[in-house]
Amino acid sequence: MDVIELETILAEEQHHPHYLLQMLRRVQEKENYISPSTMAFFAEKLNLPLTKVQGVVSFYSLLNTTPRDYHILFSDNIIEHLQGKEQLMQLLMSKLGIEQGKVRADQRVCVENTSCIGMSDQGISALVNGLTITNLNEQRISEMVDLIEKKVPLSQWSPAWFKVKNNIQRKDQLLNTNFVAGSVLQYVQTQTTDQIMETLKIAAIRGCGGAGFRLDSKWDFCRKTPANERFVVCNADEGEPGTFKDRVLLQNYADLVFEGMTVCAKVIDAKQGFLYLRGEYRYLLDDLEKTLAKRREQQLLGKAILGDSNFNFDIKIFMGAGAYVCGAETALIESLHGNRGVPRKRPPPFPVNVGYSGKPTVVNNVETFSLAVKALMMGGENFAKLGTEQSHGTKLLSISGDCEKAGIYEFPYGVSVREVLEACGTDFSTVQMVQNSGPAGNSLAPEDFERKFAFEDVNTTGSIMIFNKNRDILEVVQNFANFFVHESCGFCTPCRVGTSIIKNLVTKVRKGRGSNVDLKEMQDLSILIRNAAHCGLGMTATNHISDTLKKFPQLYRARLHNSESLHPTFDLDGALEDARQITHRQDANAHL
Ligand SMILES: Cc1cc2nc3c(=O)[nH]c(=O)nc-3n(C[C@H](O)[C@H](O)[C@H](O)COP(=O)(O)O)c2cc1C
Ligand code: SF4
């Protein structure tokens, strides 16, 4: 990239060090890599140490430092893995004559794995130079090889390949909303902030990003924290494997999300908001920018919203660059500052006290902001009538795996696991396990199927992956263990080293070389990592190990290498009972 182009990026990103990641991402998009001279350029212009810029580049998995024309990243989601992703990837690499992760000698192409790209309802998928291609099959792979060898630019590849379907299968209150952009803003202009807060308090919306913290409390803490500036952040990082509900909201209901952020800005008196959009959802960016531009034209964003000179607020879209940990709100704020996404130490302080730029900040999930709008449209009392006592409203579920109709399902809280499985066309008798809330969540066995999705029972972030009896659960566990090794930010030892040891133990047991002592080691380590990890990623990284050991011990036992003769005195059942007690106590902490 020449200096003039780099200067343009710098100017468009306001020469602001907080936008370093945005600058780097734009260079990556243009050139498919970031050269040493580009890093030196930004270091000099932003007055940052070169090591800081290099550190940021090395942290994010969608940024590269070696040249290539085509960068192909296969989504390593377990659902796609079980659909044959590995075979397709091998086919592509053999046709291209390359090894995984190595750039071909002619610098044309590199093929690698990446964590779930949020398309597990769309067949096998990949990112090619940052853009999503779905429904990969042998035919597409052959055509892709042809296009690469003929150096055909991505803009000339078949547009059909880049189509992302919504797959909305069941709508309820939220997805049935007949929403006119600005209508809720007009309504809140007739209310005091106390009145708005009163409605939200009655609605008692619980956050949809995992922890279920009440929206009204969060907004209230933020507005009451003394400050001269406050910020609104929408968390659209959606990195939990198997989740794609926020993708659909942003694709079809973006006005609802932006309206929710703008109402929040009015309540907490913020002038600036950020939509933190995961890098893997690059294909959504242009349409989202158009929606924002339209809202500015309609006086729903910008200066003097709806003619009120005291109401000024705008939203910038900030793109992530491939790091699951950046979904954790303090890591997300670090990333917004242009840093490596390493979670902050907490509590205290919480982002509502010390957030973006050190100012009070509300961070809410995409779905949570949409629900705020819905509650204001319906009225707090009506909203609170939906769902259960402690979980009001409805929940979006992203369902994939062994079912007839993968996609998005909206249900009132309180729906049972069985009802959900029936709705998506699952033959009940064939289900072996349902993984709720992704690898960080919990593994449900058939005896759990009468339980309810609600904060008082099975808390869900919305990722539901179904595995039938033909699936090897230890293959699933291996995929999850690999995911956490890949996504650990490396800051603290229990998580960085512990997840690697767990992964190796799972491999050992899967290969039939493990003993019951290895199972005990897995269980002990799971507890140690959970208790000693610095952030929510580590605290939840071994839930799948504890859960599957607890619910499917026979699957592990069947793989052990002649366990009785190796360690006849070791009490596996006793160890698993200890684990049952401990995991039971820890369930409530899931996904902080
Ligand atoms: C490792 C990790 C990843 C997370 N990823 C997300 C995410 O992708 N989206 C999200 O909304 N919350 C995510 N969270 C939860 C956020 O930290 C935070 O609780 C949430 O954004 C708050 O919004 P809510 O109150 O609307 O749920 C994650 C947490 C952890 C520990
Ligand atoms: S627990 Fe893992 S992700 Fe979190 S700070 Fe430690 S190393 Fe990083």
Coordinates of N, CA and C and ligand atoms in Angstrom, one line a residue, residues 325 343 488-492 495 533-535 537-538, ligand 2:
V325 N -12.4 -13.8 22.8 CA -12.3 -13.2 24.1 C -12.8 -11.7 24.1
P343 N -8.7 -9.2 28.8 CA -9.7 -8.7 29.8 C -9.1 -7.9 30.9
S488 N -7.8 -18.8 24.0 CA -7.2 -18.3 25.3 C -6.3 -17.1 24.9
C489 N -6.5 -16.0 25.6 CA -5.7 -14.8 25.2 C -4.2 -14.9 25.7
G490 N -4.0 -15.9 26.6 CA -2.6 -16.2 27.0 C -2.1 -15.4 28.2
F491 N -3.0 -14.5 28.7 CA -2.6 -13.6 29.8 C -2.3 -14.4 31.1
C492 N -3.2 -15.3 31.4 CA -2.9 -15.9 32.7 C -2.6 -17.4 32.5
C495 N -5.3 -20.6 32.5 CA -6.1 -20.8 31.2 C -5.1 -21.1 30.1
A533 N -8.8 -18.9 36.9 CA -8.7 -18.1 35.6 C -9.0 -16.6 35.9
H534 N -8.4 -15.8 35.1 CA -8.6 -14.3 35.3 C -9.9 -13.8 34.8
C535 N -10.5 -14.5 33.7 CA -11.7 -13.9 33.2 C -12.7 -15.0 32.9
L537 N -13.7 -16.3 30.2 CA -13.4 -17.3 29.2 C -12.8 -18.6 29.9
G538 N -11.8 -18.3 30.8 CA -11.1 -19.4 31.5 C -12.1 -20.1 32.5
Ligands
SF4_2 S1 -8.7 -16.7 31.6 FE1 -7.8 -17.1 29.5 S2 -8.8 -15.6 28.2 FE2 -9.1 -14.9 30.3 S3 -7.4 -13.5 30.8 FE3 -6.8 -15.6 31.4 S4 -5.7 -16.4 29.6 FE4 -6.9 -14.7 28.9

